[in-house]
Short mmCIF file of C-alpha atoms in Angstrom, two decimals:
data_model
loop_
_atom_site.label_atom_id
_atom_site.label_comp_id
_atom_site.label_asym_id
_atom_site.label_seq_id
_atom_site.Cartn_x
_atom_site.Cartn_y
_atom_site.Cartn_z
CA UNK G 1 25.63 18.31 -4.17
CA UNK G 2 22.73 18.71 -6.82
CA UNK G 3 24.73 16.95 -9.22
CA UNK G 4 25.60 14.10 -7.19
CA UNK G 5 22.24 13.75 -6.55
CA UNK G 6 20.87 14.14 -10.12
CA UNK G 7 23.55 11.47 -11.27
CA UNK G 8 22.57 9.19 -8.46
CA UNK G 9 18.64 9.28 -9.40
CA UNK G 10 19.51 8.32 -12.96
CA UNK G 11 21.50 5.18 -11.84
CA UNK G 12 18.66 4.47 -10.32
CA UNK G 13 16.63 4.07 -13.67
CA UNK G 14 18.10 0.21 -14.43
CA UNK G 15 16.51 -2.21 -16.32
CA UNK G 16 14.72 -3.30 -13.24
CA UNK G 17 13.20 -0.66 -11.98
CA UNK G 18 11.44 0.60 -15.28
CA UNK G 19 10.57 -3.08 -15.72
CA UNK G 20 9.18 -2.46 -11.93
CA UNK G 21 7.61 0.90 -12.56
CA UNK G 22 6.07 -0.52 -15.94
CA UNK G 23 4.36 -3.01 -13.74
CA UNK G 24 3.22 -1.03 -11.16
CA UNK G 25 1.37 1.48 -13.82
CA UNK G 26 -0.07 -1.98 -15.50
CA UNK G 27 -0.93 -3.49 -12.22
CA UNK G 28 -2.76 -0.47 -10.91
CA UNK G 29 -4.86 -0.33 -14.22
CA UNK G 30 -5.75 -3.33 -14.54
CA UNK G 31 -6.96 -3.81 -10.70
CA UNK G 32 -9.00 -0.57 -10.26
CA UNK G 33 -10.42 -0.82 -13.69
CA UNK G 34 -11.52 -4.98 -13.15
CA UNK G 35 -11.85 -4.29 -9.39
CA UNK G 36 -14.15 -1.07 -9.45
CA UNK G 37 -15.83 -0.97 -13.09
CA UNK G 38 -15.40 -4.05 -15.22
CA UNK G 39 -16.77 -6.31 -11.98
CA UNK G 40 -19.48 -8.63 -12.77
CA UNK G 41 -21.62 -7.55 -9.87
CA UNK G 42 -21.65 -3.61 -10.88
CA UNK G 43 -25.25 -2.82 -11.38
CA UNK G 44 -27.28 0.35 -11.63
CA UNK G 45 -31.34 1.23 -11.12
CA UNK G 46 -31.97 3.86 -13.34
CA UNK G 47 -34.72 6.79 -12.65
CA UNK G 48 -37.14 4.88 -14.39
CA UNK G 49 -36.33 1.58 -12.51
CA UNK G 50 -34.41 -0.18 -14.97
CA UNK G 51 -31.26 -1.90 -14.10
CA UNK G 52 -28.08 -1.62 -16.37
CA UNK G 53 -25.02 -3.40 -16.05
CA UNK G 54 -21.40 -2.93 -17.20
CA UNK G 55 -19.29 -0.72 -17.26
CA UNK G 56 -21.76 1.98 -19.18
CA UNK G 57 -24.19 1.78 -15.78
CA UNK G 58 -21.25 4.30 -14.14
CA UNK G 59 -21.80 7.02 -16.81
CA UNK G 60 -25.37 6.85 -15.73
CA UNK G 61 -25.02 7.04 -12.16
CA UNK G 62 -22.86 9.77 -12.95
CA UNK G 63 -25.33 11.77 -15.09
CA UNK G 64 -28.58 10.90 -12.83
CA UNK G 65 -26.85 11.82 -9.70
CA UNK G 66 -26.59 15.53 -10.67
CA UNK G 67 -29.49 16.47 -8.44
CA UNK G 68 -28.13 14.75 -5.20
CA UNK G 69 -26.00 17.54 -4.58
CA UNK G 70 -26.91 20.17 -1.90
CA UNK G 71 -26.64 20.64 2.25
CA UNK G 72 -28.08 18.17 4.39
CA UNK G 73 -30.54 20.49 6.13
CA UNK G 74 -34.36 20.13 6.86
CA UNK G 75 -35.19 21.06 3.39
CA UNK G 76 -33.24 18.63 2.45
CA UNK G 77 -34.37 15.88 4.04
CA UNK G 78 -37.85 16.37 3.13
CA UNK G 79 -36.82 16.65 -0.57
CA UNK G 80 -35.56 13.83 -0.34
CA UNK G 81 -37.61 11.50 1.43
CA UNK G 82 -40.51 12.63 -0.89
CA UNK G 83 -38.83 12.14 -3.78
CA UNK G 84 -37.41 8.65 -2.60
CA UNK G 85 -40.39 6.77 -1.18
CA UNK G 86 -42.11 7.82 -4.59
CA UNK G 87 -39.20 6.62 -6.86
CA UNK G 88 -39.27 3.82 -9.01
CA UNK G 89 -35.52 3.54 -7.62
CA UNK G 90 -37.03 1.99 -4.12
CA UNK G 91 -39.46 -0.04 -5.44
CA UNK G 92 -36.46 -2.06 -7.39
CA UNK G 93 -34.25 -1.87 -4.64
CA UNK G 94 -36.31 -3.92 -2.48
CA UNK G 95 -36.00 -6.80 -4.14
CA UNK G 96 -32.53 -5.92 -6.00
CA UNK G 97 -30.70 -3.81 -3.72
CA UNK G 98 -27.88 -2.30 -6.47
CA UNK G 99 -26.40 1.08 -6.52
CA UNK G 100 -28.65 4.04 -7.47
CA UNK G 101 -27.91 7.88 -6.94
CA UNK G 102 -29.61 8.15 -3.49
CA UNK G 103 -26.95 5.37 -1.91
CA UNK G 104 -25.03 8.43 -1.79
CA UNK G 105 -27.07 9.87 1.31
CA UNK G 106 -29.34 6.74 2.03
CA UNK G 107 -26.28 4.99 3.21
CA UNK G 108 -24.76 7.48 5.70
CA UNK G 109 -28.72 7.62 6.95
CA UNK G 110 -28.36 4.32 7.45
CA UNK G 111 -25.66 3.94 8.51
CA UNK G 112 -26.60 6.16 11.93
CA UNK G 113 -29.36 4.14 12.16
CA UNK G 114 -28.51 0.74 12.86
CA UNK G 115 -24.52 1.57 14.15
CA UNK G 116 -22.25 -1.86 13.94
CA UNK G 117 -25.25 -3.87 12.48
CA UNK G 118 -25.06 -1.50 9.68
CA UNK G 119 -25.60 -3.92 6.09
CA UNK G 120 -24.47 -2.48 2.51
CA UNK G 121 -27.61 -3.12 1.35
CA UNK G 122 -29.44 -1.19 3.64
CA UNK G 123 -31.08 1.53 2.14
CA UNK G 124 -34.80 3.07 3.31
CA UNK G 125 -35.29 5.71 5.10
CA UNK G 126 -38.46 4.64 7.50
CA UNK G 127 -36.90 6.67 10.49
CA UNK G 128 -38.50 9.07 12.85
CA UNK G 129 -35.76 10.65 13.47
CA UNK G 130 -35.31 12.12 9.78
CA UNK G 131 -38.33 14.66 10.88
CA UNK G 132 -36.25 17.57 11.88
CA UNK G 133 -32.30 18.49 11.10
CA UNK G 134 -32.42 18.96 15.29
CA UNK G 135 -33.78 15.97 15.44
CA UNK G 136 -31.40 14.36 12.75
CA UNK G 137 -27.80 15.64 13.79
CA UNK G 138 -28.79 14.68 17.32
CA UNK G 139 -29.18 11.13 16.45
CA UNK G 140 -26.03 11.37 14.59
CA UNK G 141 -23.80 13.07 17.25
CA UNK G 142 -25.41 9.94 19.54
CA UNK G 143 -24.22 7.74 16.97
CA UNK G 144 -20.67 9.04 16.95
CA UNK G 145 -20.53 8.81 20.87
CA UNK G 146 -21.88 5.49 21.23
CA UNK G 147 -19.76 3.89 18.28
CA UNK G 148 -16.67 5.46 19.41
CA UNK G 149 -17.60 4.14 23.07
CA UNK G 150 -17.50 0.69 21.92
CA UNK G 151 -14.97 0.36 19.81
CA UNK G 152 -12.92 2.07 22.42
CA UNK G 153 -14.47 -0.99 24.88
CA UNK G 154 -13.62 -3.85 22.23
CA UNK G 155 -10.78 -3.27 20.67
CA UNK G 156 -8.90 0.40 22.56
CA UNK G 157 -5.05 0.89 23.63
CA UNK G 158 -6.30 2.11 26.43
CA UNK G 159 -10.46 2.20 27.82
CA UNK G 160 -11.46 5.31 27.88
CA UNK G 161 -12.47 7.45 31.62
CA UNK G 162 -15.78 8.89 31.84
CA UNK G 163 -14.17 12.22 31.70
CA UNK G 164 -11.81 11.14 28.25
CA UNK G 165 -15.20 10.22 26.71
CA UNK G 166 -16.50 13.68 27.47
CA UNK G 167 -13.38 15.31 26.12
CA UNK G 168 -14.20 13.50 22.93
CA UNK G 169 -18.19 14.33 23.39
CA UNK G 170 -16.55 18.06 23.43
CA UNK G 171 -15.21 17.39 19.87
CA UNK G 172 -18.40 16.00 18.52
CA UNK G 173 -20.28 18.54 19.39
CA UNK G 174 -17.97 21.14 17.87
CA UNK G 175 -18.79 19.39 14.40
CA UNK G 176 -20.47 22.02 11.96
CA UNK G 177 -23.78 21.16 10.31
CA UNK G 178 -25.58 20.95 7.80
CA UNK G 179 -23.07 18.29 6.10
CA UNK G 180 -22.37 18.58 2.51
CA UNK G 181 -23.84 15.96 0.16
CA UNK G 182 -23.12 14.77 -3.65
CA UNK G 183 -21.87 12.22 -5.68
CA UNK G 184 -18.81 10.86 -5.27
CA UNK G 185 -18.46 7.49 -6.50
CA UNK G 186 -14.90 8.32 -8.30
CA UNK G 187 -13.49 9.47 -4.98
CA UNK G 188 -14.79 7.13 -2.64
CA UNK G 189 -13.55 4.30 -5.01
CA UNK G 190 -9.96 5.81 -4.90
CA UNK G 191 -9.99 5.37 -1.56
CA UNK G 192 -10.43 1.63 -1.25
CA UNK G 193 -8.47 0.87 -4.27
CA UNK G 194 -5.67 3.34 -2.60
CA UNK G 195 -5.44 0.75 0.21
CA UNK G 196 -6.07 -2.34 -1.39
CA UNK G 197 -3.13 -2.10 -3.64
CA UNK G 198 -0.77 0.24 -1.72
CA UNK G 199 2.05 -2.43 -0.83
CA UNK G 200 2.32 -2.72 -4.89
CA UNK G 201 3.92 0.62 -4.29
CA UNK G 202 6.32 -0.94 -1.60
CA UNK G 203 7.15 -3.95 -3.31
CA UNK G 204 8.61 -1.44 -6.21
CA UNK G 205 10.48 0.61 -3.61
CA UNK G 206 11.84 -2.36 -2.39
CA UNK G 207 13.09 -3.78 -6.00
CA UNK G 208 14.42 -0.80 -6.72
CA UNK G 209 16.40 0.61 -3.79
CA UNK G 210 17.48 -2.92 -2.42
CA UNK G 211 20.98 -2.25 -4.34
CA UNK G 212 21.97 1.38 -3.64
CA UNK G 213 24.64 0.68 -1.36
CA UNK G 214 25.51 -3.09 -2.78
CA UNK G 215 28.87 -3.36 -4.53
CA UNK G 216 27.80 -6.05 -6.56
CA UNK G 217 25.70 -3.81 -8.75
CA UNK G 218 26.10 -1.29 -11.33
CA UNK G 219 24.16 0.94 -9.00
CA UNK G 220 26.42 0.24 -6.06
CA UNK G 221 28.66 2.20 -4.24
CA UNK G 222 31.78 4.32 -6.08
CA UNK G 223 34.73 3.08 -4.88
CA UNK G 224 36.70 6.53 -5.44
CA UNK G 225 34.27 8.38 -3.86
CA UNK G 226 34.71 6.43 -1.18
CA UNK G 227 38.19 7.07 -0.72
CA UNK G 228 38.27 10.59 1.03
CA UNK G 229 35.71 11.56 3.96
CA UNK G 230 34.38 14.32 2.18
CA UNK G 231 33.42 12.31 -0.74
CA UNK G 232 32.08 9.25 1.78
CA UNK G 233 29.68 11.43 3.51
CA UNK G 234 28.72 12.95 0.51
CA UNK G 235 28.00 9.73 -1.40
CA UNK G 236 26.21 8.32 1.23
CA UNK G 237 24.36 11.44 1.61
CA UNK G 238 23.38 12.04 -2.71
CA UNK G 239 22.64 8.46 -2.39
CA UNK G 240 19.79 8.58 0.61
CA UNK G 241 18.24 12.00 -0.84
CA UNK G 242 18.10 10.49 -4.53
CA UNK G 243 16.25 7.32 -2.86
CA UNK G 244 13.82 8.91 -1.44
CA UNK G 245 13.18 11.35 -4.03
CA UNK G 246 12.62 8.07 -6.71
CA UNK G 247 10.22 6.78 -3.83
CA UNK G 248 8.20 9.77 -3.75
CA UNK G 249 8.36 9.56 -7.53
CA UNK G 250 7.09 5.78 -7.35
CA UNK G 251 4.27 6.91 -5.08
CA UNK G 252 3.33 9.89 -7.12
CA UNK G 253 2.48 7.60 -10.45
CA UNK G 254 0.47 5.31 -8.24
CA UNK G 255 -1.57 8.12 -7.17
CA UNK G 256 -1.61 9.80 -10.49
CA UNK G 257 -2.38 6.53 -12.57
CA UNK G 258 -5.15 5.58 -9.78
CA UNK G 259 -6.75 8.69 -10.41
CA UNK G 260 -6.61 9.09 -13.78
CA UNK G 261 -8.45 5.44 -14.33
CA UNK G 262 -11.53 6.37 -11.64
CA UNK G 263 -11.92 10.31 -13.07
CA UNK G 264 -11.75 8.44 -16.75
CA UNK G 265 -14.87 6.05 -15.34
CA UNK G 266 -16.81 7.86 -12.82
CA UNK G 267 -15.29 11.66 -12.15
CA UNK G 268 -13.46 12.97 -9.53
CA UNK G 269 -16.56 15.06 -8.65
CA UNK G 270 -17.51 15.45 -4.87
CA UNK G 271 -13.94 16.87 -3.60
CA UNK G 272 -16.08 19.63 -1.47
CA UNK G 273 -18.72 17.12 0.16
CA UNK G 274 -18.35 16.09 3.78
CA UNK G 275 -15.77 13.68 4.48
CA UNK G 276 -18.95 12.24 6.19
CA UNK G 277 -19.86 10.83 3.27
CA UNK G 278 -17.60 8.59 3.48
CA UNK G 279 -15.92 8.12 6.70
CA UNK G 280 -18.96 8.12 8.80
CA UNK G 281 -17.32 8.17 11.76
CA UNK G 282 -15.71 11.66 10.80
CA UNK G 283 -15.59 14.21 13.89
CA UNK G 284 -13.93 16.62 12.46
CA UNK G 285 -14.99 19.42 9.78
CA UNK G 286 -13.04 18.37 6.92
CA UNK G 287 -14.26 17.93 3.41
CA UNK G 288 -13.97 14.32 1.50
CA UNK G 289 -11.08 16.16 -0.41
CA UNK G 290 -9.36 17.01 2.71
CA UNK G 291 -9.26 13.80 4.14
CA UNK G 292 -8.04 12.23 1.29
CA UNK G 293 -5.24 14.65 1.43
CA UNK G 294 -4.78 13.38 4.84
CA UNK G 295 -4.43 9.74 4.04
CA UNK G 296 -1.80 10.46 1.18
CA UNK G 297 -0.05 12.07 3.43
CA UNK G 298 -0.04 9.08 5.89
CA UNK G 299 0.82 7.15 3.36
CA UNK G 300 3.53 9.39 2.05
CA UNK G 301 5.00 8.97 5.82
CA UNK G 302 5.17 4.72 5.34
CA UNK G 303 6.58 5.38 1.93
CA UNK G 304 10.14 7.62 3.09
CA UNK G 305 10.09 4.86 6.25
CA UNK G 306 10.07 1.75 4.13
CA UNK G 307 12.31 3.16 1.76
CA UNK G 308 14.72 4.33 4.01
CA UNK G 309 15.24 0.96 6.13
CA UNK G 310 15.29 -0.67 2.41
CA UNK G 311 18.57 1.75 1.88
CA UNK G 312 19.82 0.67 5.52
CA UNK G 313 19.28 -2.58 4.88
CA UNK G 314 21.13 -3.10 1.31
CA UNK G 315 24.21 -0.73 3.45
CA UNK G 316 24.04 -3.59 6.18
CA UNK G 317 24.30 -6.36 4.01
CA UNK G 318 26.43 -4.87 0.82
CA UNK G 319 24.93 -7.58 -1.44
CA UNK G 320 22.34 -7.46 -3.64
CA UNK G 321 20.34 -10.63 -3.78
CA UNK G 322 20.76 -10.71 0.12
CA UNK G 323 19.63 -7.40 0.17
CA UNK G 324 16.84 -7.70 -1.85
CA UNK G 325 15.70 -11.08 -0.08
CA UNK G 326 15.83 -9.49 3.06
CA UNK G 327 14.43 -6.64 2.42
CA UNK G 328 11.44 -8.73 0.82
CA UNK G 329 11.04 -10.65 3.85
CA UNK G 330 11.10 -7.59 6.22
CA UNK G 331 8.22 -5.82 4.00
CA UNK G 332 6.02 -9.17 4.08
CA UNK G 333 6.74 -9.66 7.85
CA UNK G 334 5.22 -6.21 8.18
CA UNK G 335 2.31 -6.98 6.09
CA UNK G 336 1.76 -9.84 8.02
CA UNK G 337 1.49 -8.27 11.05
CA UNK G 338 -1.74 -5.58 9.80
CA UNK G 339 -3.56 -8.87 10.11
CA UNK G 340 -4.43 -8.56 13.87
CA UNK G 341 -6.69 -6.95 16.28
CA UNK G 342 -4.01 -5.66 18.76
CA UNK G 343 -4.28 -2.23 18.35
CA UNK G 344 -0.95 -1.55 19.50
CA UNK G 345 0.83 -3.52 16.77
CA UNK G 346 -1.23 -1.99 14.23
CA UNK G 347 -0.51 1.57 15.64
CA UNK G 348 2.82 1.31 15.51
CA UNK G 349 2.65 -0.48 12.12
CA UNK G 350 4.30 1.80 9.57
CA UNK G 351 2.26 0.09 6.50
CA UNK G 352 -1.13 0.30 8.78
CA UNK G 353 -0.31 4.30 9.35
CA UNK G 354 -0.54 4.23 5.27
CA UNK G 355 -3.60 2.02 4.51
CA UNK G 356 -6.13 2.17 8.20
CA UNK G 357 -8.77 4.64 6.30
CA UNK G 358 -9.82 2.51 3.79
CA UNK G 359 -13.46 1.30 5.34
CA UNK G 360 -16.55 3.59 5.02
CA UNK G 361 -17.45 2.77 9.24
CA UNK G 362 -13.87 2.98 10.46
CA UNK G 363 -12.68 5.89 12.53
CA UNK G 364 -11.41 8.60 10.56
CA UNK G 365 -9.44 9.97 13.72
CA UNK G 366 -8.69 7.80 17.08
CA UNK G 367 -7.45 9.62 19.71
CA UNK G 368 -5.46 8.53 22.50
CA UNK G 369 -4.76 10.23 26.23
CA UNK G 370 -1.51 10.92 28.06
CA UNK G 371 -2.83 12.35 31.28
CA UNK G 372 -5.13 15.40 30.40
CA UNK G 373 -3.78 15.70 26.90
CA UNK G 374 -5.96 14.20 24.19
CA UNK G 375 -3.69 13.04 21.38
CA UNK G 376 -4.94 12.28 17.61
CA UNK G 377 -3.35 9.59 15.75
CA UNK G 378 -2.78 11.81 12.78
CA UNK G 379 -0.27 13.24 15.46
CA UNK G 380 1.03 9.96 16.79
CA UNK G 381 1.43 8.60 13.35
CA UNK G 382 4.02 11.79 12.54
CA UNK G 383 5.71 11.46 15.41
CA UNK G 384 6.19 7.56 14.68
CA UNK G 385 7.31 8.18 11.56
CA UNK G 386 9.72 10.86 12.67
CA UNK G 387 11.27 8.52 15.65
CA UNK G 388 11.34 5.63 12.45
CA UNK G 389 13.72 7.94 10.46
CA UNK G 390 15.71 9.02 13.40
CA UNK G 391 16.69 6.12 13.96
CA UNK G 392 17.43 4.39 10.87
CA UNK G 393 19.20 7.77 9.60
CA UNK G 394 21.70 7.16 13.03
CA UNK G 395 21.81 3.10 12.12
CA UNK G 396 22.91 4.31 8.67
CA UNK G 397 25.39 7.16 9.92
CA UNK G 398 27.11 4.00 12.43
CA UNK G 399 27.08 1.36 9.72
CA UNK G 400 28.43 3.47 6.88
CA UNK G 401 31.60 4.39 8.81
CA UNK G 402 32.51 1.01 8.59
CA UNK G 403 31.23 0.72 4.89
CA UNK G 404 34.95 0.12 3.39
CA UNK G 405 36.47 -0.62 0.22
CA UNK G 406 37.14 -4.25 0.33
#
């Protein structure tokens, strides 16, 4: 069976699908480097107050951020606003509110402060509640109740009971403090890039598996291994596993390439800080490493489901331009439908499973209730993606028994 496998991942590697996989690596340079670092509005104050621009102003965020790093505890806090309220960094940002090495914690400060109206350019810290860490993770743990609250009110599967909003108030409070603070502009960019340009990855998959099980293709189906049981079962079977092992491949050079571009420009520094940091919404006690983690795996999940009804689909239809068409369409029709605010379409949205934690204010973890039992999405999204690839894999079982010769 490892051979058949092996010999049906390297008819895989056509023409098209380097061609495909060439493009993908050129398309995910060239948008994270022109997206995050080449951008015309990147812009840096400097210690002394200066501003640089261009790509060099990332090096220096990088190098003057090296004192940011520490626990967000009372000592902190007073560090910090003593040394910011008497930097020439605020007096610039004022008038020219551009990134500087305290954005790091100024924003999540913020950011509790002033809850949906929070602005990107926000960044002083004239609050009374930043006189005592009690005082501080109070106001935060409000925060994260209240936001929750109303999202759950605007935009929820389901409103949440009094008593469901105090099973989640249970959670907050379980949250460990002090957070963990540093600079981690590399990071935090991978993570919007990540979703930005994640159906690239898709549109790949499709163009490549589209013609598995056509038998108009040079990749198609074997027509003597087709002519015992054994060997149909087994064909079909080499075929599906080699798929999805040239997905995960496709995915894995995304992530690698992505990577490599923002640790080349700003590090990869800040893995141990509080997801916090960046998903402000966080309730649980993960680090920023963790939860991206997390959200490859999610978007591992939409990767084997996409590619697997792309392999169903090009069985159904036995030709490869149909195939390929159809598949296309199917992929868009799913894009299409992340543009709402239905929360149950986007739920059960295989592409929104992969690309929902790309905002700094969205919610890291929703959780949903059947009866007593508080469910996380994390959860619901596994079990989705599960059900997805039941089914398909007994779609594929029904239709390939018919899959003949002629």
């Amino acid at each position: 069976m490892f051979k058949l496998v092996k010999y049906e991942f390297r008819k895989m590697w056509s023409l098209l699908t380097i061609i495909s996989i060439t493009l993908l690596i050129i398309l995910t340079v060239i948008f994270n480097v022109m997206g995050s670092y080449f951008h015309s509005t990147v812009q840096v104050i400097k210690n002394d107050g200066t501003i640089e621009k261009g790509v060099k102003a990332h090096f220096i965020l990088r190098k003057e951020s090296e004192d940011i790093k520490g626990v967000l505890d009372e000592e902190y806090l007073k560090k910090l606003l003593k040394e910011y309220n008497s930097s020439e960094q605020k007096k610039v940002f004022k008038d020219k509110p551009h990134m500087m090495k305290y954005r790091f914690v100024n924003y999540f400060i913020n950011a509790i402060n002033y809850g949906a109206n929070m602005m990107p350019f926000y960044g002083d810290l004239d609050f009374d509640f930043l006189n005592s860490e009690e005082e501080f993770y109070n106001k935060y743990k409000n925060y994260l109740e209240q936001t929750i609250k109303e999202n759950n009110e605007y935009k929820g599967i389901q409103k949440y009971t009094d008593k469901q909003i105090e099973e989640i108030k249970g959670k907050i409070n379980k949250l460990e403090f002090p957070l963990k603070v540093g600079y981690n502009k590399g990071l935090t960019n991978f993570i919007e890039t990540y979703s930005s340009y994640f159906t690239i990855v898709l549109i790949v998959i499709v163009f490549s598996l589209s013609t598995v099980f056509s038998k108009d293709t040079n990749n198609g189906v074997d027509e003597l291994l087709l002519s015992s049981k054994f060997g149909r079962k087994k064909s079909m079977n080499a075929k599906i596993i080699a798929g999805n092992l040239f997905s995960i491949l496709v995915y894995l050079i995304y992530i690698f390439t992505s990577l490599l571009i923002h640790g080349i420009f700003a590090s990869l520094d800040g893995f141990g800080t509080s997801a916090q940091m960046f998903w402000v919404k966080c309730i649980l006690n993960i680090s920023l490493g963790t939860g991206i983690l997390i959200m490859l795996f999610k978007g591992l999940l939409c990767v084997l489901v996409i590619s697997n009804l792309v392999m169903f689909i090009s069985m159904l239809l036995k030709n490869s331009k149909l195939s390929t068409i159809t598949s296309i369409g199917v992929l868009f029709a799913l894009i299409k439908l992340t543009y709402t605010t239905d929360m149950l379409k986007l739920a059960l949205n295989p592409i929104y499973i992969a690309t929902h934690l790309n905002g700094r204010l969205v919610e890291f973890e929703t959780y949903y209730f059947i009866g007593e039992m508080m469910i996380s999405y994390t959860l619901i999204a596994i079990i989705l993606s599960i059900i997805y690839l039941i089914i398909i894999r007994i779609s594929t079982v029904i239709v390939y028994r018919r899959y003949n010769l002629n």
